[in-house]
C-alpha atoms as an extended CHARMM CRD file, in Angstrom:
* protein
*
       112  EXT
         1         1  MET       CA             12.2530000000      -19.8800000000      -14.1140000000  PROA      1               0.0000000000
         2         2  THR       CA             14.2090000000      -18.5920000000      -10.7530000000  PROA      2               0.0000000000
         3         3  GLU       CA             13.0940000000      -17.8180000000       -7.3270000000  PROA      3               0.0000000000
         4         4  LEU       CA             12.5720000000      -14.3470000000       -6.1140000000  PROA      4               0.0000000000
         5         5  TYR       CA             11.7740000000      -12.8040000000       -2.7390000000  PROA      5               0.0000000000
         6         6  ILE       CA              9.1790000000      -10.0390000000       -2.1030000000  PROA      6               0.0000000000
         7         7  LEU       CA              8.0260000000       -8.3530000000        0.7600000000  PROA      7               0.0000000000
         8         8  GLN       CA              4.2930000000       -7.9110000000        1.9170000000  PROA      8               0.0000000000
         9         9  ASN       CA              2.7780000000       -6.1350000000        5.0030000000  PROA      9               0.0000000000
        10        10  GLN       CA             -0.3570000000       -6.9920000000        7.1010000000  PROA      10              0.0000000000
        11        11  GLU       CA             -2.4980000000       -5.1630000000        4.9170000000  PROA      11              0.0000000000
        12        12  GLY       CA             -1.7330000000       -7.1600000000        1.8520000000  PROA      12              0.0000000000
        13        13  LEU       CA              0.4650000000       -4.4970000000        0.2270000000  PROA      13              0.0000000000
        14        14  PHE       CA              3.8970000000       -5.2650000000       -1.3950000000  PROA      14              0.0000000000
        15        15  LEU       CA              7.0320000000       -3.2140000000       -0.7700000000  PROA      15              0.0000000000
        16        16  GLY       CA              8.0320000000       -1.2860000000       -3.8000000000  PROA      16              0.0000000000
        17        17  LYS       CA             11.4290000000       -0.3110000000       -5.2890000000  PROA      17              0.0000000000
        18        18  GLN       CA             11.1550000000        3.0650000000       -3.7370000000  PROA      18              0.0000000000
        19        19  LYS       CA             10.2810000000        1.7110000000       -0.3460000000  PROA      19              0.0000000000
        20        20  ASP       CA              6.7320000000        2.6360000000       -0.5210000000  PROA      20              0.0000000000
        21        21  TRP       CA              3.7360000000        0.0020000000       -0.3400000000  PROA      21              0.0000000000
        22        22  LEU       CA              2.0880000000       -0.9060000000       -3.4690000000  PROA      22              0.0000000000
        23        23  ASP       CA             -0.9340000000       -2.9970000000       -4.3040000000  PROA      23              0.0000000000
        24        24  GLY       CA              1.0740000000       -5.5820000000       -6.6420000000  PROA      24              0.0000000000
        25        25  ARG       CA             -0.7400000000       -4.9340000000       -9.8590000000  PROA      25              0.0000000000
        26        26  ASP       CA              2.4580000000       -3.4540000000      -11.3440000000  PROA      26              0.0000000000
        27        27  ARG       CA              4.9570000000       -6.2620000000      -10.8180000000  PROA      27              0.0000000000
        28        28  GLY       CA              7.8340000000       -4.1930000000      -12.3120000000  PROA      28              0.0000000000
        29        29  ALA       CA              7.6720000000       -1.5880000000       -9.6480000000  PROA      29              0.0000000000
        30        30  LEU       CA              7.7130000000       -4.1490000000       -6.6870000000  PROA      30              0.0000000000
        31        31  TYR       CA             10.9420000000       -4.7560000000       -4.8350000000  PROA      31              0.0000000000
        32        32  LYS       CA             12.3700000000       -8.2260000000       -5.7090000000  PROA      32              0.0000000000
        33        33  THR       CA             15.7010000000       -9.8860000000       -5.0830000000  PROA      33              0.0000000000
        34        34  PRO       CA             16.9930000000      -13.5070000000       -5.7470000000  PROA      34              0.0000000000
        35        35  HSD       CA             18.6730000000      -13.4680000000       -2.4360000000  PROA      35              0.0000000000
        36        36  ARG       CA             16.9060000000      -14.4020000000        0.7820000000  PROA      36              0.0000000000
        37        37  ASP       CA             19.3430000000      -12.4090000000        2.9040000000  PROA      37              0.0000000000
        38        38  GLU       CA             18.8160000000       -9.3090000000        1.0790000000  PROA      38              0.0000000000
        39        39  ALA       CA             15.1030000000       -9.6860000000        1.7630000000  PROA      39              0.0000000000
        40        40  VAL       CA             15.6200000000      -10.3420000000        5.4370000000  PROA      40              0.0000000000
        41        41  ASN       CA             17.7950000000       -7.3150000000        5.8530000000  PROA      41              0.0000000000
        42        42  LEU       CA             15.3590000000       -5.0900000000        4.1800000000  PROA      42              0.0000000000
        43        43  LYS       CA             12.5680000000       -6.5590000000        6.3270000000  PROA      43              0.0000000000
        44        44  VAL       CA             14.4710000000       -5.6200000000        9.5380000000  PROA      44              0.0000000000
        45        45  GLU       CA             15.0020000000       -2.0010000000        8.0100000000  PROA      45              0.0000000000
        46        46  VAL       CA             11.7530000000       -1.0910000000        7.1310000000  PROA      46              0.0000000000
        47        47  SER       CA             10.3080000000       -2.7220000000       10.3510000000  PROA      47              0.0000000000
        48        48  ALA       CA             12.6690000000       -0.4670000000       12.4450000000  PROA      48              0.0000000000
        49        49  LYS       CA             11.5710000000        2.6860000000       10.6310000000  PROA      49              0.0000000000
        50        50  ASP       CA              7.9570000000        1.6550000000       11.1660000000  PROA      50              0.0000000000
        51        51  PHE       CA              7.4850000000       -0.6300000000       14.0830000000  PROA      51              0.0000000000
        52        52  GLU       CA              3.7090000000       -1.1110000000       13.2580000000  PROA      52              0.0000000000
        53        53  GLN       CA              4.3280000000       -2.8900000000       10.0070000000  PROA      53              0.0000000000
        54        54  ARG       CA              4.1640000000       -6.5970000000       10.1710000000  PROA      54              0.0000000000
        55        55  ILE       CA              6.1070000000       -7.8170000000        7.1510000000  PROA      55              0.0000000000
        56        56  THR       CA              6.4680000000      -11.3260000000        5.6060000000  PROA      56              0.0000000000
        57        57  ILE       CA              8.9240000000      -12.4870000000        3.1440000000  PROA      57              0.0000000000
        58        58  HSD       CA              7.2900000000      -14.4160000000        0.1160000000  PROA      58              0.0000000000
        59        59  SER       CA              9.2940000000      -16.7490000000       -2.4410000000  PROA      59              0.0000000000
        60        60  CYS       CA              7.6380000000      -16.7340000000       -5.7200000000  PROA      60              0.0000000000
        61        61  GLN       CA              8.5030000000      -18.0080000000       -9.2790000000  PROA      61              0.0000000000
        62        62  THR       CA              9.3360000000      -15.5020000000      -12.1510000000  PROA      62              0.0000000000
        63        63  ASP       CA              7.6570000000      -15.2870000000      -15.5350000000  PROA      63              0.0000000000
        64        64  GLU       CA              9.5090000000      -15.1380000000      -18.8210000000  PROA      64              0.0000000000
        65        65  ARG       CA             10.2670000000      -11.4350000000      -18.4250000000  PROA      65              0.0000000000
        66        66  GLY       CA             11.7020000000      -12.0360000000      -15.0420000000  PROA      66              0.0000000000
        67        67  LEU       CA              8.8550000000      -10.6200000000      -13.0380000000  PROA      67              0.0000000000
        68        68  PRO       CA              7.4470000000      -12.2520000000       -9.9420000000  PROA      68              0.0000000000
        69        69  VAL       CA              4.5360000000      -14.4890000000      -10.5580000000  PROA      69              0.0000000000
        70        70  ILE       CA              2.0880000000      -13.5190000000       -7.7220000000  PROA      70              0.0000000000
        71        71  GLY       CA             -1.2710000000      -15.1490000000       -7.2900000000  PROA      71              0.0000000000
        72        72  ALA       CA             -4.5460000000      -13.2810000000       -7.8200000000  PROA      72              0.0000000000
        73        73  ASP       CA             -5.3090000000      -13.8570000000       -4.1940000000  PROA      73              0.0000000000
        74        74  ALA       CA             -2.2580000000      -12.3510000000       -2.8710000000  PROA      74              0.0000000000
        75        75  VAL       CA             -2.6520000000       -9.1550000000       -5.0010000000  PROA      75              0.0000000000
        76        76  SER       CA             -4.1870000000       -6.6410000000       -2.8150000000  PROA      76              0.0000000000
        77        77  SER       CA             -7.3860000000       -4.7610000000       -4.0540000000  PROA      77              0.0000000000
        78        78  GLY       CA             -8.8540000000       -4.7920000000       -0.5690000000  PROA      78              0.0000000000
        79        79  PRO       CA             -7.3230000000       -2.3830000000        1.6860000000  PROA      79              0.0000000000
        80        80  VAL       CA             -6.4850000000        0.2160000000       -1.1180000000  PROA      80              0.0000000000
        81        81  ALA       CA             -9.8290000000       -0.0760000000       -2.8550000000  PROA      81              0.0000000000
        82        82  SER       CA            -11.9500000000        0.1210000000        0.2940000000  PROA      82              0.0000000000
        83        83  LYS       CA             -9.8400000000        2.9000000000        1.6120000000  PROA      83              0.0000000000
        84        84  ALA       CA            -10.4140000000        4.9550000000       -1.6650000000  PROA      84              0.0000000000
        85        85  ALA       CA            -14.2510000000        4.0100000000       -1.7120000000  PROA      85              0.0000000000
        86        86  GLU       CA            -14.4010000000        5.1410000000        2.1950000000  PROA      86              0.0000000000
        87        87  VAL       CA            -12.9770000000        8.5160000000        1.2390000000  PROA      87              0.0000000000
        88        88  GLU       CA            -15.0550000000        9.0460000000       -1.7040000000  PROA      88              0.0000000000
        89        89  SER       CA            -18.4190000000        8.1970000000        0.3830000000  PROA      89              0.0000000000
        90        90  SER       CA            -17.5120000000       10.3590000000        3.2570000000  PROA      90              0.0000000000
        91        91  ALA       CA            -16.6990000000       13.1660000000        0.8720000000  PROA      91              0.0000000000
        92        92  GLU       CA            -20.2730000000       12.7650000000       -0.5520000000  PROA      92              0.0000000000
        93        93  GLU       CA            -21.9400000000       12.5910000000        2.7190000000  PROA      93              0.0000000000
        94        94  SER       CA            -20.0240000000       15.3670000000        4.6210000000  PROA      94              0.0000000000
        95        95  PRO       CA            -20.4640000000       19.0780000000        3.9100000000  PROA      95              0.0000000000
        96        96  SER       CA            -17.6620000000       20.6770000000        1.7630000000  PROA      96              0.0000000000
        97        97  ALA       CA            -15.2270000000       22.3890000000        3.7650000000  PROA      97              0.0000000000
        98        98  ASP       CA            -15.5990000000       25.4640000000        1.4260000000  PROA      98              0.0000000000
        99        99  ALA       CA            -19.3820000000       25.6350000000        2.2660000000  PROA      99              0.0000000000
       100       100  PRO       CA            -20.2600000000       28.3340000000        4.8740000000  PROA      100             0.0000000000
       101       101  ALA       CA            -21.4600000000       26.8150000000        8.1570000000  PROA      101             0.0000000000
       102       102  SER       CA            -24.7000000000       29.4060000000        8.1480000000  PROA      102             0.0000000000
       103       103  THR       CA            -25.9210000000       31.8570000000        5.8960000000  PROA      103             0.0000000000
       104       104  THR       CA            -27.6680000000       35.2550000000        6.3850000000  PROA      104             0.0000000000
       105       105  ASP       CA            -31.0110000000       33.5590000000        6.0160000000  PROA      105             0.0000000000
       106       106  ASP       CA            -30.4160000000       31.5730000000        9.3810000000  PROA      106             0.0000000000
       107       107  LEU       CA            -29.8670000000       34.9480000000       11.3340000000  PROA      107             0.0000000000
       108       108  PRO       CA            -32.5800000000       37.0150000000       12.8440000000  PROA      108             0.0000000000
       109       109  PRO       CA            -33.1170000000       40.4150000000       11.1880000000  PROA      109             0.0000000000
       110       110  SER       CA            -30.8960000000       43.1880000000       12.6460000000  PROA      110             0.0000000000
       111       111  GLU       CA            -32.2020000000       46.2090000000       14.1070000000  PROA      111             0.0000000000
       112       112  SER       CA            -30.4670000000       49.2300000000       12.6320000000  PROA      112             0.0000000000
Protein backbone atom coordinates (compact mmCIF):
# COMPACT_ATOMS: atom_id res chain seq x y z
CA UNK A 1 0.00 0.00 0.00
CA UNK A 2 1.30 3.40 -0.93
CA UNK A 3 0.60 6.88 0.35
CA UNK A 4 -1.59 9.39 -1.49
CA UNK A 5 -2.34 13.03 -0.83
CA UNK A 6 -5.85 14.47 -1.08
CA UNK A 7 -7.20 17.98 -0.47
CA UNK A 8 -10.09 18.85 1.84
CA UNK A 9 -11.76 22.21 2.48
CA UNK A 10 -13.17 23.72 5.67
CA UNK A 11 -16.61 22.27 4.94
CA UNK A 12 -15.28 18.72 4.88
CA UNK A 13 -15.52 18.35 1.09
CA UNK A 14 -12.72 16.85 -1.01
CA UNK A 15 -11.29 18.25 -4.22
CA UNK A 16 -12.27 16.22 -7.29
CA UNK A 17 -10.41 15.55 -10.51
CA UNK A 18 -12.50 18.23 -12.23
CA UNK A 19 -11.54 20.77 -9.52
CA UNK A 20 -14.99 20.63 -7.95
CA UNK A 21 -15.79 19.85 -4.32
CA UNK A 22 -17.13 16.36 -3.61
CA UNK A 23 -18.36 14.65 -0.46
CA UNK A 24 -15.85 11.78 -0.75
CA UNK A 25 -18.24 8.89 -1.23
CA UNK A 26 -16.94 8.28 -4.78
CA UNK A 27 -13.25 7.84 -4.05
CA UNK A 28 -12.42 7.31 -7.73
CA UNK A 29 -13.52 10.85 -8.58
CA UNK A 30 -11.24 12.50 -6.02
CA UNK A 31 -8.05 14.30 -6.92
CA UNK A 32 -5.18 12.26 -5.54
CA UNK A 33 -1.45 12.32 -6.03
CA UNK A 34 1.49 10.38 -4.61
CA UNK A 35 3.56 13.59 -4.61
CA UNK A 36 3.15 16.08 -1.78
CA UNK A 37 4.60 18.95 -3.84
CA UNK A 38 1.87 18.50 -6.48
CA UNK A 39 -0.75 18.63 -3.75
CA UNK A 40 0.78 21.82 -2.35
CA UNK A 41 0.86 23.42 -5.82
CA UNK A 42 -2.80 22.60 -6.42
CA UNK A 43 -3.71 23.87 -2.96
CA UNK A 44 -2.11 27.22 -3.79
CA UNK A 45 -3.79 27.33 -7.22
CA UNK A 46 -7.27 26.60 -5.86
CA UNK A 47 -6.81 28.97 -2.91
CA UNK A 48 -5.76 31.76 -5.28
CA UNK A 49 -8.95 31.36 -7.34
CA UNK A 50 -11.23 31.17 -4.30
CA UNK A 51 -9.59 32.93 -1.38
CA UNK A 52 -12.36 31.93 1.06
CA UNK A 53 -11.37 28.26 0.82
CA UNK A 54 -9.34 26.88 3.72
CA UNK A 55 -7.73 23.80 2.24
CA UNK A 56 -5.79 21.14 4.09
CA UNK A 57 -3.68 18.35 2.64
CA UNK A 58 -4.29 14.87 4.03
CA UNK A 59 -2.07 11.87 3.50
CA UNK A 60 -3.82 8.53 3.36
CA UNK A 61 -3.10 4.94 2.49
CA UNK A 62 -4.45 3.20 -0.60
CA UNK A 63 -6.59 0.10 -0.84
CA UNK A 64 -5.95 -2.82 -3.18
CA UNK A 65 -7.44 -0.87 -6.11
CA UNK A 66 -5.24 2.16 -5.54
CA UNK A 67 -8.02 4.35 -4.15
CA UNK A 68 -7.46 6.45 -1.02
CA UNK A 69 -8.72 4.99 2.23
CA UNK A 70 -10.71 7.74 3.91
CA UNK A 71 -12.07 7.32 7.41
CA UNK A 72 -15.85 7.39 7.81
CA UNK A 73 -15.52 10.43 10.06
CA UNK A 74 -13.68 12.36 7.30
CA UNK A 75 -16.28 11.63 4.59
CA UNK A 76 -18.60 14.61 4.58
CA UNK A 77 -22.28 13.92 4.80
CA UNK A 78 -22.96 16.93 6.99
CA UNK A 79 -22.78 20.13 4.93
CA UNK A 80 -23.97 18.60 1.66
CA UNK A 81 -26.83 16.64 3.22
CA UNK A 82 -27.89 19.46 5.52
CA UNK A 83 -27.83 21.97 2.66
CA UNK A 84 -30.08 19.71 0.57
CA UNK A 85 -32.43 19.28 3.53
CA UNK A 86 -32.58 23.06 4.01
CA UNK A 87 -33.50 23.59 0.37
CA UNK A 88 -36.23 20.93 0.51
CA UNK A 89 -37.73 22.24 3.76
CA UNK A 90 -37.70 25.86 2.59
CA UNK A 91 -39.35 24.83 -0.68
CA UNK A 92 -42.14 23.09 1.25
CA UNK A 93 -42.68 26.03 3.62
CA UNK A 94 -42.55 28.91 1.14
CA UNK A 95 -45.20 29.45 -1.51
CA UNK A 96 -44.32 28.47 -5.02
CA UNK A 97 -42.91 31.12 -7.31
CA UNK A 98 -45.47 30.05 -9.91
CA UNK A 99 -48.43 30.67 -7.59
CA UNK A 100 -50.11 34.05 -7.95
CA UNK A 101 -49.64 36.45 -5.04
CA UNK A 102 -53.38 37.22 -4.90
CA UNK A 103 -56.52 36.02 -6.56
CA UNK A 104 -59.61 37.84 -7.80
CA UNK A 105 -61.47 36.62 -4.70
CA UNK A 106 -59.29 38.94 -2.59
CA UNK A 107 -60.34 42.04 -4.57
CA UNK A 108 -63.45 44.08 -3.84
CA UNK A 109 -66.15 43.94 -6.51
CA UNK A 110 -65.60 46.45 -9.27
CA UNK A 111 -68.19 48.94 -10.37
CA UNK A 112 -68.93 48.73 -14.06
